[in-house]
Coordinates of C-alpha atoms in Angstrom, one line a residue:
X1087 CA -18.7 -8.8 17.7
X1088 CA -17.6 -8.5 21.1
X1089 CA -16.1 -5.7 22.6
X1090 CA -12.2 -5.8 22.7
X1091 CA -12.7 -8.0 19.8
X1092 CA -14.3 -5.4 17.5
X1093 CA -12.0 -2.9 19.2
X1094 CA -8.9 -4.9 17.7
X1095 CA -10.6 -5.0 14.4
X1096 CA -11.4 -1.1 14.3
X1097 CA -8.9 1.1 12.5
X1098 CA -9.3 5.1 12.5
X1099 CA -7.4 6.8 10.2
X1100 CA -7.1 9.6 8.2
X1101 CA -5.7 11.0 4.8
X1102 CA -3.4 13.9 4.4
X1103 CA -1.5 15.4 1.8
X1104 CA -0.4 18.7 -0.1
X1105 CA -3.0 19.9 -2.8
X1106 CA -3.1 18.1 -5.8
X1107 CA -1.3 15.5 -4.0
X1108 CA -3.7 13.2 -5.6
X1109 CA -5.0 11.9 -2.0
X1110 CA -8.6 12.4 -2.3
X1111 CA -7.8 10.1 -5.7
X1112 CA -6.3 7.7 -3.4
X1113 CA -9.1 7.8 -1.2
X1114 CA -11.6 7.2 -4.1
X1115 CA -9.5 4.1 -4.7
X1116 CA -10.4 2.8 -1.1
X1117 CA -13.9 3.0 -1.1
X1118 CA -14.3 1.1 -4.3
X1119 CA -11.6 -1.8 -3.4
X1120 CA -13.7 -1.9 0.2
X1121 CA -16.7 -2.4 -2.1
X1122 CA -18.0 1.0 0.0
X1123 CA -18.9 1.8 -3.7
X1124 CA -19.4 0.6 -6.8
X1125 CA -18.0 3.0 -9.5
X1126 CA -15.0 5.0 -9.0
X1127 CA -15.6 8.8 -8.6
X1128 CA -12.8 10.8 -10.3
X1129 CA -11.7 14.3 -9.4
X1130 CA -11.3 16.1 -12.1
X1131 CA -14.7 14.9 -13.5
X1132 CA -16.4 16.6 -10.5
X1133 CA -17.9 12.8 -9.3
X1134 CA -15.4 11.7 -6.3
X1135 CA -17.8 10.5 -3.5
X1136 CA -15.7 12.3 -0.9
X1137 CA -15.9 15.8 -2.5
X1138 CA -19.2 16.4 -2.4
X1139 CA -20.1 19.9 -1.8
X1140 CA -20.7 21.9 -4.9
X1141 CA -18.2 23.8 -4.6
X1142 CA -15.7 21.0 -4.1
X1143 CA -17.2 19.6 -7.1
X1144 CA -16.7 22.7 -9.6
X1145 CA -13.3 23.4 -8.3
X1146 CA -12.0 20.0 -7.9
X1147 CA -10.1 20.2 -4.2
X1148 CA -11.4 19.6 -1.1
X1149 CA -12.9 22.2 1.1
X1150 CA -14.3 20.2 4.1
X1151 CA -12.9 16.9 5.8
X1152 CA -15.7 14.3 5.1
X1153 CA -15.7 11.0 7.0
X1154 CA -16.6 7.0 5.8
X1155 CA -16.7 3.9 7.4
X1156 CA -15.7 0.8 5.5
X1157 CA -14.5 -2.8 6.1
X1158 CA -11.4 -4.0 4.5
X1159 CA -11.5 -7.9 5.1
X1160 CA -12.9 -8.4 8.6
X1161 CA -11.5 -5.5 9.6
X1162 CA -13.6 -1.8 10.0
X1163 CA -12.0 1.6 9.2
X1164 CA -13.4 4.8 9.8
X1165 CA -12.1 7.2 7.7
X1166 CA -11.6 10.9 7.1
X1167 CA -10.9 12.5 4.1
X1168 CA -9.5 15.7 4.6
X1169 CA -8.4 19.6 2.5
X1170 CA -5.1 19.8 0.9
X1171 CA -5.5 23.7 0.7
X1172 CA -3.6 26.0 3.5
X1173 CA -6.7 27.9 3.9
X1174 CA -8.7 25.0 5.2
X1175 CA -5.9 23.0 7.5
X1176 CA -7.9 23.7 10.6
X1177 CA -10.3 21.2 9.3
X1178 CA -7.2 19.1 9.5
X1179 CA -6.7 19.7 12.7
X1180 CA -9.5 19.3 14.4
X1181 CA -9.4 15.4 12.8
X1182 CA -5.9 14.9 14.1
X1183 CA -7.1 15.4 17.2
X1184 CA -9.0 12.1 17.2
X1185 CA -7.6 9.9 14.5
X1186 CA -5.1 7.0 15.7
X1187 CA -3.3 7.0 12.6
X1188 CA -2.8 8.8 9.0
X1189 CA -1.9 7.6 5.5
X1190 CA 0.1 10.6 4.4
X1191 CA 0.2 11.2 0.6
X1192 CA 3.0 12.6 -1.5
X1193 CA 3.3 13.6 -5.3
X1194 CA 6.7 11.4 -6.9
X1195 CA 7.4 14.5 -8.8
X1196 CA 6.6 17.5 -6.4
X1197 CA 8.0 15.7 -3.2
X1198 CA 7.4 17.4 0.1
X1199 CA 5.8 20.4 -0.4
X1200 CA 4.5 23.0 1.8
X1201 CA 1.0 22.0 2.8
X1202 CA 2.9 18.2 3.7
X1203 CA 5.5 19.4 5.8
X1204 CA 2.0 21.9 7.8
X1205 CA 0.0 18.6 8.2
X1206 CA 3.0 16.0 9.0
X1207 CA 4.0 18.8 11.9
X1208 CA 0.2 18.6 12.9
X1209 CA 0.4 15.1 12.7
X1210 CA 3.7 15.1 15.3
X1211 CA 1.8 17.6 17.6
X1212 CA -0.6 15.0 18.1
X1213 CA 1.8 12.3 18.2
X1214 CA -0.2 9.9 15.4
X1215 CA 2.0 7.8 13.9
X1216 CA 1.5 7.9 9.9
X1217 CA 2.1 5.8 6.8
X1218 CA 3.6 7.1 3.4
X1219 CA 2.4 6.6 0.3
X1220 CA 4.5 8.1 -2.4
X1221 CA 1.7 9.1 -5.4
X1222 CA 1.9 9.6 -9.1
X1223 CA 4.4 7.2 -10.2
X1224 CA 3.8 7.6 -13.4
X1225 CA 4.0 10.9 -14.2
X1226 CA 7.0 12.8 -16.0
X1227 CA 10.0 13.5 -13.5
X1228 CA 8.6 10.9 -10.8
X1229 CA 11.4 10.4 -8.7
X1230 CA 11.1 7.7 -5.3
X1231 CA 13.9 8.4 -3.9
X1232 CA 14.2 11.9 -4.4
X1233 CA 10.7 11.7 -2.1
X1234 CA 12.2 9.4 0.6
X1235 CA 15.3 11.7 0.7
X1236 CA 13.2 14.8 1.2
X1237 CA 11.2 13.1 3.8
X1238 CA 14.6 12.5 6.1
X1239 CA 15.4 16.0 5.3
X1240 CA 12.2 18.2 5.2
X1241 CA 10.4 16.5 7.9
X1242 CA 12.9 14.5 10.1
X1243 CA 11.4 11.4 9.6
X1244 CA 12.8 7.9 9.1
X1245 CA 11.4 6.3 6.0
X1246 CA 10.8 2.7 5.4
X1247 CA 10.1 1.5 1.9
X1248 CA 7.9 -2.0 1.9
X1249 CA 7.6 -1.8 -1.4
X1250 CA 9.4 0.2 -4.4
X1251 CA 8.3 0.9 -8.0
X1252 CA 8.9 -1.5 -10.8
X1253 CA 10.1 1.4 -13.3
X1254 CA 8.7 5.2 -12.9
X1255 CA 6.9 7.3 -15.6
X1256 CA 4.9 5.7 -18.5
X1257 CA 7.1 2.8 -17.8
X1258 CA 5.7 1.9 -14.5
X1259 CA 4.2 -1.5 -14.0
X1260 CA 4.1 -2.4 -10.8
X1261 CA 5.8 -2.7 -7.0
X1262 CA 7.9 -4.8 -5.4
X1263 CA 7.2 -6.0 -1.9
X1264 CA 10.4 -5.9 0.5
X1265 CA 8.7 -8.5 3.0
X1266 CA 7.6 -11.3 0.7
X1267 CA 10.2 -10.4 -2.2
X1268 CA 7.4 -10.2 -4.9
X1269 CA 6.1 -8.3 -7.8
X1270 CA 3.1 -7.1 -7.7
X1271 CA 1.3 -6.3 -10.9
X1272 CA -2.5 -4.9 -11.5
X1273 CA -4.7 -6.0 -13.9
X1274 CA -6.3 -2.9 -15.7
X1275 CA -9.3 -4.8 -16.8
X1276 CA -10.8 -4.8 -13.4
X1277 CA -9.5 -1.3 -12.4
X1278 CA -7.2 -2.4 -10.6
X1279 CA -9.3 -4.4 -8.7
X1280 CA -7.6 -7.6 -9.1
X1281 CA -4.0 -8.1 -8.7
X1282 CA -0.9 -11.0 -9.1
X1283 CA 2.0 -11.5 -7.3
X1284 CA 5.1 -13.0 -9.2
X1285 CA 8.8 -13.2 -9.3
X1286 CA 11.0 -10.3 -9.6
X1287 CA 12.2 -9.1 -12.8
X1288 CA 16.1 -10.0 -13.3
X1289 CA 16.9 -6.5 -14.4
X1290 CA 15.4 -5.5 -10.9
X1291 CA 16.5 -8.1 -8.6
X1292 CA 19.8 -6.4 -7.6
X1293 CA 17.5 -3.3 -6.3
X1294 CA 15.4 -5.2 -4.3
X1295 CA 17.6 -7.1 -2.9
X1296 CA 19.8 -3.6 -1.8
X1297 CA 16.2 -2.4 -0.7
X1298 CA 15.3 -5.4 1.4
X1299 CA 18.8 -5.2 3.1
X1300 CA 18.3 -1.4 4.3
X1301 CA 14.9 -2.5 5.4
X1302 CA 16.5 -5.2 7.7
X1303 CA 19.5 -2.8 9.0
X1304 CA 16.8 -0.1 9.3
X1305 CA 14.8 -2.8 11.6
X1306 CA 17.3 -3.4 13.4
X1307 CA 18.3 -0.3 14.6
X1308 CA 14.9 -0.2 16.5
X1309 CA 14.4 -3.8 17.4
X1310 CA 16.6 -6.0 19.5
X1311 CA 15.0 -9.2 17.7
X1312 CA 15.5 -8.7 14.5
X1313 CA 19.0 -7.1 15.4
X1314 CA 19.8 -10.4 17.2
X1315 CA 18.3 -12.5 14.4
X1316 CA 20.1 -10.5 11.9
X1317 CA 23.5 -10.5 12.9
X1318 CA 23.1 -14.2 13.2
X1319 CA 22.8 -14.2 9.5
X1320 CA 19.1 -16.0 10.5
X1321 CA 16.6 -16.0 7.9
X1322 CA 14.1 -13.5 10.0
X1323 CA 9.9 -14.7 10.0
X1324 CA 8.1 -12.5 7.9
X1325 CA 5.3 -12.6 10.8
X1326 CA 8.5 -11.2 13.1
X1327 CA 9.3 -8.8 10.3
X1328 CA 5.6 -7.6 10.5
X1329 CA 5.2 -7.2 13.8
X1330 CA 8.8 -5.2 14.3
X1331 CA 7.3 -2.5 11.2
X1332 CA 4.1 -2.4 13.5
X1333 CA 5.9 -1.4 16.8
X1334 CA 8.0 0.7 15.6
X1335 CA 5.8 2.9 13.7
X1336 CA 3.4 2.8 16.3
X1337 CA 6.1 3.9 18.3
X1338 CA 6.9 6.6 15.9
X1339 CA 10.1 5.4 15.4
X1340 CA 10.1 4.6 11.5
X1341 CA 7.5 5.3 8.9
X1342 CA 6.4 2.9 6.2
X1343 CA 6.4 3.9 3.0
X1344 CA 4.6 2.8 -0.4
X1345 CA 5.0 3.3 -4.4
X1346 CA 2.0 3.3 -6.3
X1347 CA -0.4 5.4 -8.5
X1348 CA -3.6 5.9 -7.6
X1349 CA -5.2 7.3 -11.0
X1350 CA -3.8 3.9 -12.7
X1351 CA -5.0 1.6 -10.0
X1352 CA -1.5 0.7 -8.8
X1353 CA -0.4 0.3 -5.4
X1354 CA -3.5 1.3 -3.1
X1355 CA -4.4 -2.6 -1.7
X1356 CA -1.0 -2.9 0.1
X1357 CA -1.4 0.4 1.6
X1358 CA -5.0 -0.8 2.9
X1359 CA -3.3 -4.3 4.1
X1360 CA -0.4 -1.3 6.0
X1361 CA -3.5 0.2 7.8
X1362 CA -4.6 -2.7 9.0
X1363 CA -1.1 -4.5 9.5
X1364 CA 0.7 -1.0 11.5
X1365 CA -1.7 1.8 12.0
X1366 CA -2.8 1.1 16.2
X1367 CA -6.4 0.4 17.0
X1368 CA -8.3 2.1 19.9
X1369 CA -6.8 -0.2 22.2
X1370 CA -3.3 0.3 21.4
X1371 CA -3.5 3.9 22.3
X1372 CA -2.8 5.1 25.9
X1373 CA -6.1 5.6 27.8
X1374 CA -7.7 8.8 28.0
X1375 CA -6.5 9.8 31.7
X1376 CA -8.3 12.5 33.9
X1377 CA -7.8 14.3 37.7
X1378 CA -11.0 13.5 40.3
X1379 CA -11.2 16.9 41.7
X1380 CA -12.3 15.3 44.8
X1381 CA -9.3 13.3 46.1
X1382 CA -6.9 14.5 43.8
X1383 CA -5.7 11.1 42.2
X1384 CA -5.5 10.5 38.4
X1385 CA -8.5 8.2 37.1
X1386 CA -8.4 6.9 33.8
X1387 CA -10.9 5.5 30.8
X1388 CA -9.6 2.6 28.7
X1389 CA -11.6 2.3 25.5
X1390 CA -13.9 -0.3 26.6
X1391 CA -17.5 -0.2 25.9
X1392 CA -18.0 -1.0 29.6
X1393 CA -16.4 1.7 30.8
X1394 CA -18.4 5.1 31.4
X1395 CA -19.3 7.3 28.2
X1396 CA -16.8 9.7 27.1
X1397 CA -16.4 11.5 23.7
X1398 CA -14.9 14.5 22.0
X1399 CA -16.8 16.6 19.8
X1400 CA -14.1 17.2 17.1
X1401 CA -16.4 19.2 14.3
X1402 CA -20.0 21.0 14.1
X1403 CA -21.7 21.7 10.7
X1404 CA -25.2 22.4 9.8
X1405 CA -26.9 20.1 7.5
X1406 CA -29.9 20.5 5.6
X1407 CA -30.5 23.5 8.2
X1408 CA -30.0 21.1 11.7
X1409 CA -26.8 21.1 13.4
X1410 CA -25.0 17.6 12.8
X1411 CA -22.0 17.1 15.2
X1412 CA -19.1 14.6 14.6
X1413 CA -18.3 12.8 17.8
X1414 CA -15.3 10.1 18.5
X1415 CA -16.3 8.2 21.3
X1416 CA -13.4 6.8 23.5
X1417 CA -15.0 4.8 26.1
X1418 CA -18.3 3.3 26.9
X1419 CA -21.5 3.7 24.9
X1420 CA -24.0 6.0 23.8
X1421 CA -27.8 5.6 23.1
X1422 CA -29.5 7.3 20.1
X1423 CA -32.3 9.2 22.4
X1424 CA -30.4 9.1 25.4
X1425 CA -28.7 12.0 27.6
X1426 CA -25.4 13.4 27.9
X1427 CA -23.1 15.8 30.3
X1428 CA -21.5 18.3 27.6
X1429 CA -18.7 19.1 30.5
X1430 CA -17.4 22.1 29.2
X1431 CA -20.4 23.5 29.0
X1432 CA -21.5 22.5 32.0
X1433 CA -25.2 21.2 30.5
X1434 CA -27.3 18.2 30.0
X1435 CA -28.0 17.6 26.5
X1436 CA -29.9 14.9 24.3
X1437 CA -29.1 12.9 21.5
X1438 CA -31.6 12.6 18.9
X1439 CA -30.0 11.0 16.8
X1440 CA -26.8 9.1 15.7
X1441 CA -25.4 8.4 12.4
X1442 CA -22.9 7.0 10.9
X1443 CA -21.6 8.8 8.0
X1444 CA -20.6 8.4 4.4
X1445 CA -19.4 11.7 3.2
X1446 CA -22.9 13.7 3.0
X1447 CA -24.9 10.4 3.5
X1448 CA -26.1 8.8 6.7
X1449 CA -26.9 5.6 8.3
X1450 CA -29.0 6.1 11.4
X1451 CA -27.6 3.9 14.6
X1452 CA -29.1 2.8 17.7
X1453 CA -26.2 2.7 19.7
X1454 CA -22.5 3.6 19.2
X1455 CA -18.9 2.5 20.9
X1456 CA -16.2 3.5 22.3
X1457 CA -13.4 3.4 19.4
X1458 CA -16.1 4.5 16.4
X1459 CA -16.8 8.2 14.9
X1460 CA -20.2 8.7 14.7
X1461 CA -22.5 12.0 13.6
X1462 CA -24.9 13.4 16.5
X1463 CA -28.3 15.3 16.0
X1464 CA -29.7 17.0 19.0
X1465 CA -26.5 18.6 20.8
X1466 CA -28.0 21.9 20.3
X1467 CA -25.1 24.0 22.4
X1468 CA -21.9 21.8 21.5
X1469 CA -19.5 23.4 20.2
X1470 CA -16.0 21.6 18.5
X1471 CA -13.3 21.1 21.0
X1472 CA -16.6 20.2 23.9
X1473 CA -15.9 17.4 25.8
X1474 CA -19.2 14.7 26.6
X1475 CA -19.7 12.8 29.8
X1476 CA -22.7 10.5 31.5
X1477 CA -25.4 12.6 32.5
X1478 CA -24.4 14.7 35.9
X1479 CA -26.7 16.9 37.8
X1480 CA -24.8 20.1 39.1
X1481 CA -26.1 20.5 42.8
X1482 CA -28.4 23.6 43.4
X1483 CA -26.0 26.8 43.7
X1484 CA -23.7 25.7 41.6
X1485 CA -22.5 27.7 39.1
X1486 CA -20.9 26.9 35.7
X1487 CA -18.6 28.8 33.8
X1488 CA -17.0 28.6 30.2
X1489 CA -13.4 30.3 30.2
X1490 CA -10.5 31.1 29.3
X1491 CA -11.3 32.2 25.3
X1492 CA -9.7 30.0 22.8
X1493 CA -6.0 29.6 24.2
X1494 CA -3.2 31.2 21.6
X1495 CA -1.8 28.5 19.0
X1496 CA 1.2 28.4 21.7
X1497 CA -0.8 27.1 23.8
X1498 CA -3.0 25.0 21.8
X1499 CA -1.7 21.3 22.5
X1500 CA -2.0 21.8 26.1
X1501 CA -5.2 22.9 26.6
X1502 CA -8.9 24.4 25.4
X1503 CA -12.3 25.0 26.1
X1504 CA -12.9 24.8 29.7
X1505 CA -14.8 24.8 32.6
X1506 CA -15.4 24.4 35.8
X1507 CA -17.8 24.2 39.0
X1508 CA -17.7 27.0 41.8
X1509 CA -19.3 25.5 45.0
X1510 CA -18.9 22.6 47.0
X1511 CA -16.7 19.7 46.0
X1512 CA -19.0 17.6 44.4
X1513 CA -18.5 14.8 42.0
X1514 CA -20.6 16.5 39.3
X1515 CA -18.1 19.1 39.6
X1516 CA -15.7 17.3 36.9
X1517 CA -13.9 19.3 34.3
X1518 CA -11.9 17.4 31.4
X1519 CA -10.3 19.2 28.8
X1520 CA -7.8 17.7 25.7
X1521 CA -3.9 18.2 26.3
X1522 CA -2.8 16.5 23.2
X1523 CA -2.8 13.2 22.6
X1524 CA -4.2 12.8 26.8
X1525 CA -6.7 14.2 28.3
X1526 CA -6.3 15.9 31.5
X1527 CA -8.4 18.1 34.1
X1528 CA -8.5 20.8 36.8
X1529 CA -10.5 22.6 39.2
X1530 CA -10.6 26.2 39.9

């Protein structure tokens, strides 16, 4: 596929949630409905795909964010899977630093707990706009609104329900989908593989109805064409309805939210059609933007696989004794064998090898693109937060340094590692380091 075209296709994403949120669960559900695998792994039963370090395994949470790729329609999504537990939200941070979007999961009975309100805040740091999906519908005390009510007051977020529950408890059946105005029920033969869409139940109709009303009022309020088409009393295109959900949670303006429960196969294929539908590919994010030290003007680097190579080295970790490093590329592409600039290090590295990755399995590549998340073997002196470049040759007397230490979390949205060239001004004397959701750079 060609460039932009794969590029429009790409989705990266990532799942948060509280512990015991059930998102790991949810995730599970994804890779089986993408036909990523063939058998459902189950948490409590020590077999979930995603967990699969021992210890994750015996203890049944997750330790260490793990990363997939997997194609939903024609469509590609790299995901990461990441920790619920306090004690491990860095690893959840350093994937918000490179994901374009998150599905954020929330337990119907415990609501917005501690750990959501630490990653949703991470999540706003970065400015990734997110997607809800409101878990466990059918346990004891599972309460939808109660969530979305918590969300407007815990977090400050605007919630959008596309579809609500048909029932809650041990008498939950289904959703009901505010666009189309359609039940959706899963057949349990299949897992929950297969599912039907039908009329709404009488008893329920008066609720969608309400539901599908604030959805159009809450569209409104962001978008002057449905507001115009609304007032009008217009019967509003569902492909307009669609498209005004997609700008505005791109623009972080409203959040949609789904029903479902993951454990009983219920709701998890809507939220994968939300990714694809909302969530912003690589090229609906800004470009990455830098300073040429030289002349002083602002250059910038569109994710285009034409453009030069950059990439951010967002985790490290040593597998089976080698160092494997998890790279998302932004622009340009990158060779398996071939050299990069590590420009916070100021060194030339090679890459032995790339991979893509399925939790603690590997697929070796020959090349990778701007807009994937790949694995890297060979970067021996990378460190996470290390900023890669095309090859550059400092010129002789020029000497490269690595400071200030690892800013305070004050300061962490604005910048990290660093470094920079004392000598002449040279074009190899390029310094780039993150500033949230841009990248900027400076010279000393």
């Amino acid at each position: 596929m060609a460039g932009e075209a794969r590029l429009k296709k790409t989705r990266n994403f990532g799942v948060v949630a509280h512990i015991d949120a059930g998102k790991t669960t949810f995730t599970e559900r994804v890779l089986y409905y993408t036909g990523r695998t063939h058998k459902i792994g189950e948490v409590h039963d020590g077999t979930a795909v995603m967990d699969w370090m021992e210890e994750e395994q015996e203890r049944g949470i997750t330790i260490t964010s793990a990363a997939t790729t997997c194609q939903w329609g024609d469509y590609t999504l790299n995901l990461i899977d990441t920790p619920g537990h306090v004690d491990f939200t860095i690893e959840v941070e350093r994937s918000l630093r490179v994901l374009d979007g998150v599905v954020a999961v929330f337990c119907a009975v415990g609501g917005v707990e501690p750990q959501s309100e630490t990653v949703w805040h991470q999540a706003d740091r970065y400015q990734v706009p997110k997607i809800a999906f409101v878990n466990k519908m059918d346990r004891v005390g599972a309460d939808f609104a109660s969530v979305l009510q918590q969300m407007r007051d815990k977090l400050g977020a605007a919630p959008l329900p596309l579809t609500i529950p048909m029932g809650a408890e041990d008498q939950f059946r289904g959703v009901i989908d505010l666009l189309t105005m359609e039940a959706l029920t899963w057949d349990e033969a299949d897992q929950g593989a297969t599912y039907g869409r039908g009329p709404i139940p009488a008893e329920l109709a008066e609720e969608a109805m309400s539901a599908r009303t604030a959805l159009l009022e809450a569209l409104s309020e962001t978008d002057d064409n449905i507001m115009e088409l609304y007032l009008s009393e217009q019967d509003i295109p569902q492909k307009d309805l669609v498209a005004a959900v997609r700008r505005a949670c791109i623009g972080l303006k409203l959040v949609p939210v789904f029903a479902g429960s993951a454990l009983r196969n219920k709701g998890v294929q809507p939220v994968l059609d939300a990714v694809v539908a909302y969530l912003p590919a690589p090229l609906d994010i800004p470009p990455v933007e830098g300073i040429n030290p030289e002349n002083g003007q602002t250059e910038r680097r569109a994710a285009d696989d034409a453009a030069p190579f950059s990439a951010l080295a967002f985790k490290v970790q040593m597998d089976q004794g080698r160092k494997l490093v998890y790279l998302r590329i932004y622009s340009g592409k990158l060779k398996a064998g071939g050299e990069v600039y590590n420009a916070s290090k100021g060194q030339v590295e090679k890459v032995a090898r790339l991979l893509r990755m399925h939790a603690n399995k590997r697929e070796r590549l020959d090349e990778a693109h701007a807009g994937e998340i790949v694995g890297a073997m060979g970067l021996k002196n990378t460190s996470t937060g290390d900023t890669l470049w095309p090859t550059r040759t400092p010129p002789s007397g020029c000497a490269w340094t690595r400071t200030p230490a690892r800013p305070s979390s004050a300061a962490w949205a604005s910048c990290t590692w660093r470094s920079w060239c004392t000598g002449s001004s040279v074009s190899s004397a390029w310094r780039w380091a993150w500033a949230g959701p841009r990248w900027s750079t400076a010279r000393r």
